[in-house]
Coordinates of C-alpha atoms and ligand atoms in Angstrom, one line a residue:
X25 CA 0.2 0.0 0.2
X26 CA 1.1 3.4 -1.0
X27 CA 0.8 5.3 2.9
X28 CA 1.7 8.9 0.2
X29 CA -1.3 8.5 -2.1
X30 CA -2.8 8.6 1.4
X31 CA -3.5 11.7 2.4
X32 CA -5.5 14.2 0.4
X33 CA -6.7 17.2 1.6
X34 CA -10.3 17.2 3.1
X35 CA -12.6 19.2 0.4
X36 CA -16.4 18.7 1.4
X37 CA -16.7 18.1 -2.8
X38 CA -15.2 14.4 -2.1
X39 CA -18.6 13.6 0.4
X40 CA -20.9 13.3 -3.1
X41 CA -18.0 11.4 -5.0
X42 CA -17.0 9.1 -1.8
X43 CA -19.5 6.0 -1.8
X44 CA -18.4 5.4 -5.8
X45 CA -15.1 5.9 -5.0
X46 CA -14.8 4.4 -2.2
X47 CA -16.7 0.9 -4.4
X48 CA -13.3 1.6 -6.6
X49 CA -10.8 1.6 -3.8
X50 CA -11.4 -1.8 -3.0
X51 CA -10.5 -3.0 -6.1
X52 CA -7.5 -1.5 -6.3
X53 CA -3.8 -1.8 -4.6
X54 CA -4.4 2.2 -3.4
X55 CA -7.4 3.2 -1.2
X56 CA -8.8 6.5 -1.3
X57 CA -8.5 7.4 3.1
X58 CA -10.3 10.8 3.1
X59 CA -13.7 9.9 1.0
X60 CA -14.0 6.5 3.2
X61 CA -13.1 8.4 5.5
X62 CA -15.9 11.3 5.2
X63 CA -18.4 8.1 3.8
X64 CA -18.4 6.1 7.4
X65 CA -17.3 8.2 9.9
X66 CA -17.3 11.6 9.5
X67 CA -20.7 11.8 11.1
X68 CA -20.5 10.7 14.5
X69 CA -16.0 11.6 14.2
X70 CA -16.4 15.4 12.5
X71 CA -15.2 15.9 8.7
X72 CA -12.3 17.8 11.0
X73 CA -11.7 14.6 12.8
X74 CA -12.5 17.0 15.8
X75 CA -15.4 14.5 17.1
X76 CA -19.1 14.9 17.4
X77 CA -20.9 12.2 18.9
X78 CA -18.1 9.8 19.1
X79 CA -14.2 10.9 19.5
X80 CA -12.1 12.8 18.3
X81 CA -9.6 10.9 15.7
X82 CA -6.4 12.2 15.6
X83 CA -3.2 10.8 16.3
X84 CA -2.7 12.5 20.1
X85 CA -6.2 11.6 21.1
X86 CA -5.4 8.4 20.3
X87 CA -1.6 8.3 21.3
X88 CA -3.1 5.6 24.6
X89 CA -5.1 2.7 21.9
X90 CA -3.2 0.6 20.6
X91 CA -3.4 1.1 16.3
X92 CA -4.0 -3.3 16.4
X93 CA -6.5 -2.2 19.0
X94 CA -8.7 0.2 16.9
X95 CA -8.6 -1.5 13.8
X96 CA -10.2 -4.1 15.7
X97 CA -13.2 -1.7 17.2
X98 CA -13.6 -0.3 13.1
X99 CA -14.1 -3.6 12.0
X100 CA -16.1 -4.8 14.7
X101 CA -17.1 -2.5 16.6
X102 CA -18.0 -0.8 20.7
X103 CA -20.7 -2.4 22.1
X104 CA -23.6 -0.4 24.3
X105 CA -22.4 2.4 22.3
X106 CA -23.1 4.0 18.5
X107 CA -19.4 3.1 16.9
X108 CA -21.1 0.2 14.5
X109 CA -19.0 -2.5 13.2
X110 CA -17.5 -2.2 9.7
X111 CA -16.0 -5.7 9.4
X112 CA -19.0 -6.1 5.9
X113 CA -19.0 -2.6 4.9
X114 CA -15.3 -2.3 4.6
X115 CA -12.4 -5.2 3.7
X116 CA -9.4 -5.6 5.6
X117 CA -7.2 -3.2 3.7
X118 CA -9.5 -0.1 3.6
X119 CA -9.8 -0.5 7.8
X120 CA -5.7 -0.4 7.6
X121 CA -6.0 2.0 5.9
X122 CA -8.1 4.3 7.2
X123 CA -6.6 3.3 10.8
X124 CA -3.1 4.5 9.0
X125 CA -5.2 8.3 8.2
X126 CA -6.5 8.5 11.7
X127 CA -3.0 8.1 13.5
X128 CA -1.5 11.3 10.6
X129 CA -2.2 15.1 11.4
X130 CA -4.5 16.7 9.8
X131 CA -3.9 18.5 6.8
X132 CA -6.1 22.0 7.6
X133 CA -5.5 23.6 11.1
X134 CA -7.4 23.0 13.5
X135 CA -8.7 25.8 15.9
X136 CA -10.4 25.4 18.9
X137 CA -11.1 29.7 20.4
X138 CA -13.4 30.9 21.8
X139 CA -16.4 30.7 19.7
X140 CA -15.5 26.9 19.5
X141 CA -15.5 26.7 23.0
X142 CA -19.2 28.7 23.8
X143 CA -20.4 27.4 20.8
X144 CA -20.1 23.4 22.4
X145 CA -21.7 24.6 25.4
X146 CA -24.5 23.7 26.9
X147 CA -26.4 23.6 29.9
X148 CA -29.8 22.1 30.7
X149 CA -30.3 22.6 34.3
X150 CA -29.1 25.9 35.2
X151 CA -27.8 26.9 38.6
X152 CA -30.3 26.7 41.5
X153 CA -33.2 25.2 39.0
X154 CA -32.9 22.0 40.3
X155 CA -34.3 20.8 44.5
X156 CA -31.6 21.0 47.3
X157 CA -33.0 17.7 48.2
X158 CA -31.2 15.3 46.8
X159 CA -33.2 11.8 45.4
X160 CA -32.0 9.2 47.0
X161 CA -30.8 8.3 51.2
X162 CA -27.5 7.7 52.0
X163 CA -24.3 9.5 54.2
X164 CA -23.9 12.4 50.9
X165 CA -20.4 13.1 52.2
X166 CA -19.5 8.7 52.3
X167 CA -20.4 8.5 48.2
X168 CA -17.8 7.5 46.1
X169 CA -18.2 8.4 42.5
X170 CA -15.8 5.0 40.2
X171 CA -14.5 5.6 37.0
X172 CA -15.4 2.8 34.1
X173 CA -14.0 3.9 31.5
X174 CA -14.5 0.8 30.1
X175 CA -17.5 1.6 28.8
X176 CA -17.2 4.9 29.8
X177 CA -19.7 5.0 32.2
X178 CA -20.1 6.2 35.6
X179 CA -20.7 4.6 39.0
X180 CA -22.2 6.3 42.3
X181 CA -22.0 4.0 45.2
X182 CA -23.2 5.1 48.9
X183 CA -20.3 4.2 51.2
X184 CA -21.7 2.9 54.3
X185 CA -23.8 -0.1 52.2
X186 CA -21.6 -0.2 49.1
X187 CA -23.5 -0.9 47.4
X188 CA -23.7 1.0 43.6
X189 CA -27.4 4.4 43.8
X190 CA -26.6 5.1 40.3
X191 CA -24.3 4.4 37.0
X192 CA -25.0 7.2 33.7
X193 CA -22.8 7.6 30.4
X194 CA -20.2 9.0 30.8
X195 CA -17.8 11.3 27.7
X196 CA -15.1 9.9 26.7
X197 CA -12.6 9.0 27.9
X198 CA -12.4 10.5 31.0
X199 CA -9.2 11.1 32.9
X200 CA -7.9 12.7 36.0
X201 CA -9.7 12.9 39.1
X202 CA -13.2 14.5 38.9
X203 CA -13.3 17.3 40.9
X204 CA -15.9 18.1 43.4
X205 CA -17.3 21.3 44.8
X206 CA -16.6 22.1 47.9
X207 CA -20.4 21.1 49.6
X208 CA -20.4 18.0 47.7
X209 CA -23.3 18.4 45.3
X210 CA -21.4 18.5 41.7
X211 CA -18.7 17.4 40.6
X212 CA -17.4 17.7 37.7
X213 CA -15.4 15.3 35.1
X214 CA -12.7 16.2 32.2
X215 CA -12.5 13.7 29.4
X216 CA -9.2 13.5 26.8
X217 CA -11.2 15.1 24.5
X218 CA -11.8 18.6 26.0
X219 CA -15.0 18.0 27.1
X220 CA -15.6 19.4 31.0
X221 CA -19.3 17.6 32.3
X222 CA -20.5 19.2 35.5
X223 CA -22.7 16.7 37.6
X224 CA -25.0 17.4 40.1
X225 CA -24.7 14.4 42.1
X226 CA -28.1 15.5 43.8
X227 CA -29.9 15.0 41.7
X228 CA -28.6 12.2 39.1
X229 CA -28.8 14.6 36.8
X230 CA -25.9 16.1 34.3
X231 CA -26.7 20.3 34.0
X232 CA -23.6 21.9 32.1
X233 CA -21.0 20.6 29.0
X234 CA -18.7 23.2 27.5
X235 CA -15.0 21.2 25.2
X236 CA -13.2 23.7 27.1
X237 CA -9.6 22.4 24.4
X238 CA -9.1 19.1 21.7
X239 CA -6.8 17.1 23.9
X240 CA -7.0 18.3 27.6
X241 CA -5.1 16.6 30.1
X242 CA -7.2 17.4 32.8
X243 CA -9.2 20.3 35.1
X244 CA -8.5 22.4 38.6
X245 CA -12.1 23.9 40.9
X246 CA -11.1 26.5 42.8
X247 CA -11.4 26.1 46.7
X248 CA -13.9 28.4 46.6
X249 CA -16.0 26.6 44.3
X250 CA -16.3 29.8 41.6
X251 CA -13.8 28.9 38.7
X252 CA -13.2 25.2 37.0
X253 CA -10.0 25.5 34.8
X254 CA -9.0 23.2 32.6
X255 CA -5.3 22.4 31.7
X256 CA -5.0 21.4 27.9
X257 CA -1.8 19.3 25.2
X258 CA -4.3 21.6 22.6
X259 CA -4.6 23.3 21.8
X260 CA -2.0 25.5 23.7
X261 CA -4.4 26.8 26.8
X262 CA -5.6 26.8 29.6
X263 CA -9.5 28.0 30.1
X264 CA -11.4 29.3 32.7
X265 CA -14.7 29.2 33.2
X266 CA -17.3 29.9 35.7
X267 CA -18.2 26.6 37.6
X268 CA -21.6 27.8 37.8
X269 CA -22.7 27.2 35.1
X270 CA -19.8 26.5 33.2
X271 CA -19.7 29.6 30.9
X272 CA -16.4 31.2 29.4
X273 CA -14.7 34.0 31.3
X274 CA -11.2 33.2 30.1
X275 CA -8.5 32.0 27.4
X276 CA -5.4 32.6 28.0
X277 CA -2.9 30.7 25.1
X278 CA 0.2 29.0 27.0
X279 CA 3.6 30.7 25.9
X280 CA 6.8 32.6 27.5
X281 CA 9.0 35.9 26.8
X282 CA 10.1 34.5 23.7
X283 CA 6.0 34.1 22.5
X284 CA 7.3 29.9 22.2
X285 CA 4.2 27.9 23.1
X286 CA 4.3 24.8 25.6
X287 CA 1.6 22.4 26.2
X288 CA 0.0 22.2 29.6
X289 CA 0.9 19.8 31.4
X290 CA -2.0 19.6 34.4
X291 CA -3.3 22.5 36.4
X292 CA -3.8 21.8 40.6
X293 CA -5.7 23.9 43.0
X294 CA -4.0 25.4 45.5
X295 CA -6.7 25.7 48.8
X296 CA -4.3 27.8 51.3
X297 CA -3.0 29.5 48.5
X298 CA -6.5 31.0 47.2
X299 CA -4.8 30.1 43.2
X300 CA -4.3 27.3 40.6
X301 CA -0.6 26.0 39.8
X302 CA 0.7 24.5 36.2
X303 CA 2.9 22.6 35.2
X304 CA 4.1 23.3 31.6
X305 CA 5.2 20.9 29.3
X306 CA 7.3 22.6 27.4
X307 CA 8.9 25.2 28.6
X308 CA 10.7 25.3 32.5
X309 CA 7.9 27.7 33.7
X310 CA 5.6 26.1 36.6
X311 CA 2.0 28.8 36.4
X312 CA 0.6 30.8 40.2
X313 CA -2.7 32.1 38.6
X314 CA -5.0 33.9 40.0
X315 CA -8.5 35.3 39.7
X316 CA -8.9 38.6 39.8
X317 CA -12.3 40.5 37.4
X318 CA -12.8 37.0 36.6
X319 CA -9.1 36.7 33.8
X320 CA -6.4 35.1 35.2
X321 CA -3.4 36.8 36.2
X322 CA -0.1 33.8 35.8
X323 CA 2.8 34.1 38.0
X324 CA 6.4 33.1 36.2
X325 CA 8.7 30.8 38.1
X326 CA 11.0 30.1 36.1
X327 CA 13.1 26.5 36.9
X328 CA 16.4 24.7 35.2
X329 CA 14.7 22.1 33.9
X330 CA 11.2 21.5 32.1
X331 CA 9.1 19.5 34.8
X332 CA 6.5 17.1 34.6
X333 CA 4.3 15.8 37.3
X334 CA 3.8 17.7 40.8
X335 CA 3.0 17.4 44.2
X336 CA 2.5 20.3 46.5
X337 CA 3.2 19.6 50.7
X338 CA -0.4 20.0 52.5
X339 CA 0.0 23.6 53.6
X340 CA 1.3 24.5 49.4
X341 CA 4.1 25.9 50.6
X342 CA 6.5 24.1 48.6
X343 CA 5.4 22.2 45.3
X344 CA 8.0 18.7 44.0
X345 CA 7.9 18.4 40.6
X346 CA 10.1 15.6 38.7
X347 CA 12.1 16.6 35.8
X348 CA 11.3 15.3 33.2
X349 CA 15.3 13.4 32.3
X350 CA 12.0 11.0 35.1
X351 CA 16.4 10.9 36.7
X352 CA 15.1 13.3 39.5
X353 CA 12.9 15.6 40.9
X354 CA 13.3 20.2 42.7
X355 CA 11.2 21.2 45.3
X356 CA 10.1 24.9 44.5
X357 CA 9.2 27.2 47.2
X358 CA 6.1 28.2 46.1
X359 CA 6.7 31.8 47.7
X360 CA 9.6 33.0 46.6
X361 CA 9.6 31.0 42.9
X362 CA 13.2 29.5 44.1
X363 CA 14.1 26.2 43.7
X364 CA 15.1 25.1 47.8
X365 CA 16.1 21.6 46.9
X366 CA 16.6 18.5 44.8
X367 CA 15.9 15.1 44.4
X368 CA 16.7 11.6 43.5
X369 CA 14.3 10.2 42.3
X370 CA 15.5 7.9 38.9
X371 CA 13.0 6.3 37.4
X372 CA 10.1 8.5 36.9
X373 CA 8.6 9.4 40.1
X374 CA 5.1 9.4 39.8
X375 CA 4.6 12.6 41.9
X376 CA 1.1 12.9 41.2
X377 CA -0.1 10.5 43.5
X378 CA 2.1 10.7 46.1
X379 CA 0.7 11.2 49.2
X380 CA 2.1 12.4 53.2
X381 CA 1.8 11.2 56.5
X382 CA 3.3 11.5 60.0
X383 CA 5.8 9.2 61.0
X384 CA 8.1 9.8 63.8
X385 CA 6.9 12.9 64.9
X386 CA 8.1 14.5 61.0
X387 CA 5.9 14.2 57.9
X388 CA 6.6 11.5 54.7
X389 CA 5.6 11.5 50.9
X390 CA 6.1 7.8 49.3
X391 CA 5.9 8.8 45.7
X392 CA 6.3 5.3 43.2
X393 CA 8.0 5.5 40.0
X394 CA 6.8 3.9 36.4
X395 CA 10.2 2.9 35.2
X396 CA 11.2 1.4 38.1
X397 CA 10.3 -1.0 41.1
X398 CA 10.4 0.7 43.5
X399 CA 8.8 3.6 46.3
X400 CA 10.8 6.3 47.1
X401 CA 10.1 7.5 51.0
X402 CA 10.5 10.9 51.4
X403 CA 11.2 13.1 54.7
X404 CA 9.8 16.4 53.9
X405 CA 11.6 18.7 56.0
X406 CA 14.7 17.7 55.6
X407 CA 13.7 16.7 51.6
X408 CA 16.0 13.8 51.9
X409 CA 15.1 10.3 50.4
X410 CA 14.9 7.9 53.9
X411 CA 13.8 4.8 52.2
X412 CA 13.3 3.2 49.1
X413 CA 11.0 0.2 49.6
X414 CA 11.9 -3.1 46.1
X415 CA 8.7 -4.0 44.7
X416 CA 7.8 -6.0 42.6
X417 CA 7.1 -3.6 39.5
X418 CA 6.4 0.1 38.7
X419 CA 3.5 1.0 39.5
X420 CA 1.0 3.7 39.4
X421 CA -1.4 5.1 42.4
X422 CA -0.6 5.0 46.4
X423 CA -3.1 5.6 49.0
X424 CA -3.9 5.8 52.7
X425 CA -5.7 7.4 55.1
X426 CA -4.8 9.5 58.5
X427 CA -7.4 6.4 60.2
X428 CA -5.1 3.6 58.0
X429 CA -2.1 2.4 59.9
X430 CA -1.4 1.0 56.0
X431 CA -0.7 2.5 52.5
X432 CA -1.8 0.5 49.6
X433 CA 0.9 0.5 46.2
X434 CA 0.0 -1.0 42.4
X435 CA 2.3 -2.8 40.4
X436 CA 0.4 -1.3 37.1
X437 CA 3.0 -2.5 34.8
X438 CA 4.7 -5.9 34.6
X439 CA 4.4 -9.1 34.5
X440 CA 3.0 -8.7 38.4
X441 CA -0.1 -5.8 37.7
X442 CA -1.7 -9.1 38.9
X443 CA -0.5 -7.6 43.1
X444 CA -0.8 -5.1 45.1
X445 CA 1.8 -3.9 48.0
X446 CA 0.1 -3.2 51.3
X447 CA 3.1 -0.4 53.3
X448 CA 3.1 -0.6 57.0
X449 CA 3.2 4.0 57.3
X450 CA 5.6 3.1 60.7
X451 CA 8.3 0.3 59.7
X452 CA 8.0 1.8 56.1
X453 CA 8.2 -1.8 55.0
X454 CA 6.1 -3.8 52.7
X455 CA 3.8 -6.3 55.4
X456 CA 2.0 -7.8 52.5
X457 CA 1.4 -8.6 49.0
X458 CA -2.1 -9.5 47.6
X459 CA -2.8 -11.2 44.2
X460 CA -7.0 -10.6 44.6
X461 CA -7.2 -12.0 41.1
X462 CA -4.2 -13.5 39.5
X463 CA -3.8 -12.4 35.3
X464 CA -5.5 -9.2 36.1
X465 CA -4.7 -5.7 36.8
X466 CA -5.4 -4.9 40.0
X467 CA -5.6 -0.5 41.4
X468 CA -5.9 2.6 42.4
X469 CA -7.5 2.3 45.6
X470 CA -9.9 4.7 47.8
X471 CA -10.6 4.8 51.5
X472 CA -13.9 5.3 52.5
X473 CA -14.3 8.7 54.5
X474 CA -13.3 7.2 58.2
X475 CA -10.5 5.6 57.1
X476 CA -12.2 1.4 57.2
X477 CA -12.7 0.5 54.0
X478 CA -11.1 0.6 51.1
X479 CA -12.4 -0.4 46.9
X480 CA -9.4 -1.3 45.2
X481 CA -10.4 -1.8 40.8
X482 CA -9.8 -4.7 39.1
X483 CA -9.1 -3.1 36.3
X484 CA -10.3 -5.1 33.3
X485 CA -13.3 -5.0 31.0
X486 CA -14.7 -7.6 32.9
X487 CA -13.3 -6.6 36.1
X488 CA -14.7 -5.6 39.4
X489 CA -13.9 -3.4 42.5
X490 CA -13.1 -5.2 45.6
X491 CA -14.1 -3.9 48.9
X492 CA -11.9 -4.3 52.0
X493 CA -11.4 -3.8 55.8
X494 CA -8.4 -1.1 55.6
X495 CA -7.5 -2.3 59.5
X496 CA -8.0 -6.2 59.2
X497 CA -7.2 -6.6 55.0
X498 CA -9.8 -8.7 54.7
X499 CA -11.8 -8.6 51.6
X500 CA -15.4 -7.8 51.3
X501 CA -17.4 -8.2 49.1
X502 CA -16.6 -7.9 44.6
X503 CA -18.6 -5.3 43.7
X504 CA -18.9 -6.0 39.6
X505 CA -17.9 -3.2 36.3
X506 CA -16.5 -2.5 33.6
X507 CA -12.4 -1.7 34.0
X508 CA -13.3 0.7 36.8
X509 CA -9.6 3.0 37.8
X510 CA -10.2 6.0 39.4
X511 CA -12.8 5.7 42.4
X512 CA -12.6 9.3 44.4
X513 CA -14.4 9.5 48.0
X514 CA -16.9 13.4 48.3
X515 CA -15.0 13.6 52.9
X516 CA -12.4 12.8 51.7
X517 CA -11.6 14.8 48.4
X518 CA -13.4 18.3 49.3
X519 CA -11.6 18.2 53.1
X520 CA -8.0 17.2 50.5
X521 CA -7.9 14.4 53.1
X522 CA -4.0 13.6 53.6
X523 CA -4.1 10.6 52.5
X524 CA -5.5 11.0 48.9
X525 CA -4.9 12.7 45.7
X526 CA -6.5 16.4 45.2
Ligands
DHE14 FE1 -2.9 10.0 34.2 C1 -4.8 11.0 37.3 C2 -1.1 12.0 33.8 C3 -2.0 8.4 31.9 C4 -5.2 7.2 35.1 N1 -3.3 11.7 35.3 C5 -3.0 12.0 36.2 C6 -3.0 13.1 36.7 C7 -2.0 13.1 35.6 C8 -1.6 12.2 35.4 C9 -1.5 14.8 35.6 C10 -3.6 14.2 37.6 C11 -4.3 15.3 37.4 C12 -5.9 15.5 37.8 O1 -6.0 13.9 39.5 O2 -6.5 15.9 38.1 N2 -1.6 10.1 33.0 C13 -0.9 11.1 33.3 C14 0.1 10.8 31.6 O3 1.1 11.5 31.5 C15 -0.3 9.4 31.8 C16 1.4 8.8 32.4 C17 0.2 9.4 30.4 C18 -1.1 10.7 29.7 O4 -0.8 10.1 27.7 O5 -1.8 10.7 29.6 C19 -1.4 9.0 31.9 N3 -3.8 8.4 34.2 C20 -2.0 7.4 32.7 C21 -2.9 6.0 32.4 O6 -3.1 5.4 31.6 C22 -4.0 5.9 33.4 C23 -3.9 4.3 33.5 C24 -5.8 5.2 32.7 C25 -6.1 6.1 31.8 O7 -7.6 6.6 32.5 O8 -5.7 7.0 30.3 C26 -4.8 7.0 34.2 N4 -4.2 9.6 35.6 C27 -5.7 8.4 35.6 C28 -6.5 7.8 36.8 C29 -6.1 9.6 37.5 C30 -4.9 10.3 37.0 C31 -7.6 7.4 37.5 C32 -6.5 9.6 39.1 C33 -6.3 9.8 39.8 C34 -7.1 10.0 41.1 O9 -7.1 8.8 42.0 O10 -6.9 11.1 41.8

C-alpha cells in the first residue's frame, strides 16, 4: 500500500463522490481514505476529525490506543455505544488504511478558540433550577464515584452500604480525578477529548457541558468553588470557566516571553493560596494563576529544567516536581519561586499519586516510579530520601487515609501487575502483598471517609471493585464493573485528606 497516496486535503465535494470512490478503491492497490472517512466516520467523529458524538480521531487523542485495537474497533464496533462494526462494509485493506489515516496529523489547521468553546456549551439545567434535596438516601459525605473506562460510565456508590446507587454514561475517555464542588453536591468530569461535564449528584443529572479543548489533560476547581480551569495539550491553552454554568471567562494562550508555546501537563488547585498552579510541558516555567475580575493573572516561576508531574506539601508552601529527564525531582518554594532542593529520584517518579503521613514525628511523602520497581519515601523537612522500597514492578497509584496504619501501592506495569503491596506507615516496610485476581491488573485504591474500608479496582473489562477492611486487610465483597479506574470519595476529596489525591 502506498501511504503517500492516502492523504489528500479534506474537501466537502468529496462527500458526493465518496460512495463511488470507496467501491472502486476495493479493487485497487491504494485506498482513498479521505473519501472513506467522510462516508463512514465523519457523521459521528466530525468532518475535521475533532469529534462529535464519537471521540476525536487525531494522533494525539489516539496516542493511547494501539493501532491493532483501533482496527478491531472499526471492524467489530464498540459494544453498548453507537460505534457499529464495519467488517461487512469495509475490507481489511480499507480498515488498515483508515486506521493509518487517523493516526496521521491532518493537513488542515486545528482551531479551538473562544467561538468554538462558547458554541459547544450546553446548559441543560441552569444553576439553582433543580431541587436542593437529594433524590436518594445515603451519607452524602461518604459517597464514591467510580469511573468505569471499559464502557465510559460512572457509578455512584453508597460508601456505608458499599452498594451502587446509580450508573450513568460519561464522555469518552475521562482522565484525571473528577473534582467536587466544596459542598460535595456537584462534580466536574474532564475527558481527554476536552469535554467538561458538570453533574448534580443530588438530582443525578448532567447540568452543563462545555468543550475546553481538543486534547485536554485535566481540570481543577478553585477552593471557593467559583471557577473551573482546564489544562490543554491541544491547543496550548488554559481555559477559565465560571463553575456555576460553565460559562467561558478567559482563554489564556500558554507561551513564554519569547513566544514559544507549551502544552499544559496539568493544572492543580492550591487551596491555602487561593490559586491554581499549572505544570507546563514544553517550557521551563511553572505558573501560579489567580483570578481577578474573572480573568486569569499569571505569575511565572522559571525553573532550571522542564518539570512534568507535581506534588504539593499539605500547606502548599512547596511544590515537588519531576524533572523530565526522569532522574530527579526538584522542590520549589512557591512564595519565592526558587528551587530549594533536588531529590535523587531515578526511574521517573509518579509524584502526582504521592501521599504524605506523619512518621516518628516527621512528615514523610511516598511516591511510586513509572520505570523502576521502587517506592521512594522522602522526609519533607530535610527533603532527603529516607527509604527506597523494592516492589514487584513499576507502580502507578498510592493511597492511604489518616486513620489507617497502611498505605497501598499497586504494581501497574509488568508481569506482576495483578499484585498490590501494603506498606506499614510506621515501620516503612511492605507487610503484605495481595494478588486479588491472578492475571488481572489490580490498581488504584480509595478509602471511605472514615478510613475503615477501602476500594480496589480490578482493572479489566470484566472487572470489579473489591471492598477491603482497612485494618484486617480481609476482602469483604466484590462489585462487578467494566474496567473501573479511579474511585473518588466525597469527604476525602473536599477535605483534602492526606492519603488521597486532590
Ligand atoms: Fe493519568 C490522574 C497524567 C496515563 C489514569 N494523570 C492524572 C493526573 C495527571 C496524569 C497529571 C492528575 C490530574 C488530576 O487528577 O486532575 N496520566 C498522566 C500521564 O502523563 C500519563 C502517564 C500519560 C498520558 O498519556 O496521559 C497518564 N492515567 C494514565 C493512564 O494510562 C491511566 C492509568 C488510564 C487512563 O484513564 O488514561 C490514567 N490518571 C488516571 C487516573 C487519575 C489520573 C485514574 C486520577 C487519579 C486519582 O486518584 O486522582
